[in-house]
Short mmCIF file of C-alpha atoms in Angstrom, two decimals:
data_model
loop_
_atom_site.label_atom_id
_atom_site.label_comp_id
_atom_site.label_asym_id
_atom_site.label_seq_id
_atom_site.Cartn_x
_atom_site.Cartn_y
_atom_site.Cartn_z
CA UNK A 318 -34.64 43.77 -2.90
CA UNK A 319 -36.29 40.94 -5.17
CA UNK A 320 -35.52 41.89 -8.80
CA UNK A 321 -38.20 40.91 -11.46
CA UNK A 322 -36.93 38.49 -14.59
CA UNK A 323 -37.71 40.13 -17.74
CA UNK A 324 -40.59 38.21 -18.96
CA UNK A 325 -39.33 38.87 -22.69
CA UNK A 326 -36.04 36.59 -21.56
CA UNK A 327 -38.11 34.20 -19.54
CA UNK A 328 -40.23 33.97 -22.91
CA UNK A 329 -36.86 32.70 -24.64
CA UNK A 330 -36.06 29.82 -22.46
CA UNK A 331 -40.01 28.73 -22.31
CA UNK A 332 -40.16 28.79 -26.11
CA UNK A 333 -36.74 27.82 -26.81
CA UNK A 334 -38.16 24.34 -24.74
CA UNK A 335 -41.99 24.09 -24.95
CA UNK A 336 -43.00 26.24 -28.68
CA UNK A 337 -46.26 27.53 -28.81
CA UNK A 338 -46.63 27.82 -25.28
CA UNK A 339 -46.41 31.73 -24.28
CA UNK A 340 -49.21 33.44 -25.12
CA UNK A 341 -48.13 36.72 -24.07
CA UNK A 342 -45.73 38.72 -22.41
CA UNK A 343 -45.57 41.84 -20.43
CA UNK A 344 -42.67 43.11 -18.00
CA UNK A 345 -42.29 40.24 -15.68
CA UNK A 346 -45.60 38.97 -16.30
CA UNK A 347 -46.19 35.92 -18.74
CA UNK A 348 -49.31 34.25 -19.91
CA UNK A 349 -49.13 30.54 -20.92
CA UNK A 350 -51.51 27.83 -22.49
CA UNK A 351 -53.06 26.47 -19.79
CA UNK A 352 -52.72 22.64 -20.37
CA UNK A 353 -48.97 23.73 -20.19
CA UNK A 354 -48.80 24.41 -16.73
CA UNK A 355 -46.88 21.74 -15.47
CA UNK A 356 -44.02 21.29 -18.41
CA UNK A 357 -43.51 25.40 -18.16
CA UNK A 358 -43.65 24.89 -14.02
CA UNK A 359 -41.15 22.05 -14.42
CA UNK A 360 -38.91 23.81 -16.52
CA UNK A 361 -39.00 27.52 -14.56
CA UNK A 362 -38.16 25.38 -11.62
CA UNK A 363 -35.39 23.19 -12.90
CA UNK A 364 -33.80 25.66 -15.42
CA UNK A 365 -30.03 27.03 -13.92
CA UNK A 366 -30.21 30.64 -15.29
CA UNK A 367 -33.65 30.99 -13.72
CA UNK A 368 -34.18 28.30 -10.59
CA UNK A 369 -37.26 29.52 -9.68
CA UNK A 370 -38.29 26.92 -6.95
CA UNK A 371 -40.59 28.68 -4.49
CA UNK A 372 -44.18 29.07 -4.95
CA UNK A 373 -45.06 32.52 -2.75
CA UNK A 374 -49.02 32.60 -4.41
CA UNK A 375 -51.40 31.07 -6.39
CA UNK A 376 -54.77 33.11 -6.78
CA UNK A 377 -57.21 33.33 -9.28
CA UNK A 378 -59.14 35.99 -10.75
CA UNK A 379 -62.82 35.59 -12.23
CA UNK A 380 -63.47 37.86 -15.34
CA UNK A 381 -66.69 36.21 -16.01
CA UNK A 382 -65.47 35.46 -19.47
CA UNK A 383 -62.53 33.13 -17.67
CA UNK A 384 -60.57 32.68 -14.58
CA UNK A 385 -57.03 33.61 -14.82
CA UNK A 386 -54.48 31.79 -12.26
CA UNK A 387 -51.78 34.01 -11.17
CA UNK A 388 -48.42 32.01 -10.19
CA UNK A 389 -46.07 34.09 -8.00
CA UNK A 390 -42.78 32.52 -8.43
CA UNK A 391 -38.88 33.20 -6.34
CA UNK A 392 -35.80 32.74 -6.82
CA UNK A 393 -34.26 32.33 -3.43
CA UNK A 394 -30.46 31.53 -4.78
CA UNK A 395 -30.87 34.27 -7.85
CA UNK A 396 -33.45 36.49 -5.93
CA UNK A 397 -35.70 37.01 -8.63
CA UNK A 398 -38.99 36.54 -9.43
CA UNK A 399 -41.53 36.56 -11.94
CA UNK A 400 -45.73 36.04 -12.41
CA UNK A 401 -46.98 33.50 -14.02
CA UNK A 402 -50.55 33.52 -15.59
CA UNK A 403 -52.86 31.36 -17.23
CA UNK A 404 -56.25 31.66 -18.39
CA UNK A 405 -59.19 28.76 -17.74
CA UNK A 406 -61.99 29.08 -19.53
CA UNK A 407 -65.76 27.25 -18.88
CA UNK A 408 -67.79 28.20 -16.14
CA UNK A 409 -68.98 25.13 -15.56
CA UNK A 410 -66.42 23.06 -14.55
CA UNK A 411 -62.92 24.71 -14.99
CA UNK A 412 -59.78 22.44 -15.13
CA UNK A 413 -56.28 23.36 -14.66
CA UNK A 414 -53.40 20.78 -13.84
CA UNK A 415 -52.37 21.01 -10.17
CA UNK A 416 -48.30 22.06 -9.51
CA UNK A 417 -48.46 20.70 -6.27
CA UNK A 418 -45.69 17.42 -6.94
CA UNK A 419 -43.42 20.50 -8.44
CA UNK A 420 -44.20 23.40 -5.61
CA UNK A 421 -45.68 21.87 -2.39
CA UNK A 422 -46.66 24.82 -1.12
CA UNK A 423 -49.44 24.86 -4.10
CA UNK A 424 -51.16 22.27 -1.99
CA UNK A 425 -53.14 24.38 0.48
CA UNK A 426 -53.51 27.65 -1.87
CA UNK A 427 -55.25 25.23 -5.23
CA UNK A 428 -57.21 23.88 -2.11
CA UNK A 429 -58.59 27.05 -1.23
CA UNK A 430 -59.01 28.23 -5.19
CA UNK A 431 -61.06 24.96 -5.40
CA UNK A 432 -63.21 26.14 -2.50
CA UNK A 433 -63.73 29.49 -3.11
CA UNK A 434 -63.27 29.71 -6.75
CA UNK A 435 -64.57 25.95 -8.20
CA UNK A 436 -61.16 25.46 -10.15
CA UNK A 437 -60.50 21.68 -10.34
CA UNK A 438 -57.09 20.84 -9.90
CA UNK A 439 -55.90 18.02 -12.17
CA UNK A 440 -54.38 15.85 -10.25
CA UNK A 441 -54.51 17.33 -6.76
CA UNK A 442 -54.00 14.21 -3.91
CA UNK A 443 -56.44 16.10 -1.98
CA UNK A 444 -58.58 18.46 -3.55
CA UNK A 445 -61.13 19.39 -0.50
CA UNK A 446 -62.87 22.63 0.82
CA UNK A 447 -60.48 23.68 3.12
CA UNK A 448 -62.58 27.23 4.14
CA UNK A 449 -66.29 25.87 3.85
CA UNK A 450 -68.07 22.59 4.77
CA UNK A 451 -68.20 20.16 2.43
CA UNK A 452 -71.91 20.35 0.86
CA UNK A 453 -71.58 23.97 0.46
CA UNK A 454 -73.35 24.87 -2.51
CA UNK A 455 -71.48 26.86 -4.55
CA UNK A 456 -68.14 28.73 -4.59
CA UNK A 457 -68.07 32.41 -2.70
CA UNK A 458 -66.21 34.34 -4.21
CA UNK A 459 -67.14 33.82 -8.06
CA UNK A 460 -68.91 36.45 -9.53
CA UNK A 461 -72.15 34.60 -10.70
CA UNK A 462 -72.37 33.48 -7.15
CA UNK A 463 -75.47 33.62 -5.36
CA UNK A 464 -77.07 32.94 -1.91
#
């Protein structure tokens, strides 16, 4: 079985690296700055006691007052894992910086955020509706969404 990091330990390296960046911690789950996304990514990835290199989710989650981006990450060689959060905020045109040169498998899943949700990916090489037509108005499954 998968054993979760300890998001208190996980906290260490990420602020030991990139200061500032953790917003807040809770058993495996930790919540970052959002324009830190890639660096933290990069470094979860890349870092020997943690080697977290497989994406298994990205989903989002609209509050109303934000959209929070849930990153599940694994461990394949340490089997571990650990959740990853973020908050965007706007309703009008949310941003977040696209992982998809550091986990390819974020390429379809920020896709169909993007289509469903209306999260921009920074940076995606092909951000497209990958669930609706192009011209759709609108995003489905946010909850100010009407048709």
């Amino acid at each position: 079985m998968t054993k979760e990091l300890d998001g208190i330990q996980v906290t260490r390296i990420i602020e030991d690296n990139h200061p500032g960046m953790v917003l807040d911690t809770q058993g495996s789950n930790i919540w970052i700055q959002p324009d830190g996304i890639r660096a933290v990514a990069t470094l979860l990835k890349q870092d020997p006691d943690l080697l977290l290199s497989t994406l298994r989710a990205i989903t989002a989650v609209d509050y109303v007052e934000y959209f929070e981006i849930i990153y599940h990450l694994l461990s394949m060689k340490k089997n571990q894992s650990l959740v990853l959060k973020l908050k965007c905020f706007g309703r009008d045109d949310p941003v977040v910086d696209s992982v998809v040169d550091i986990w390819k498998g974020a390429d379809l899943q920020e896709r169909e955020i993007w289509d469903l949700m209306g999260i921009h990916f920074e940076g995606h090489p092909n951000l497209k509706r990958v669930l609706l037509w192009e011209g759709f108005p609108g995003h489905p499954l946010r909850k100010d969404f009407i048709r």
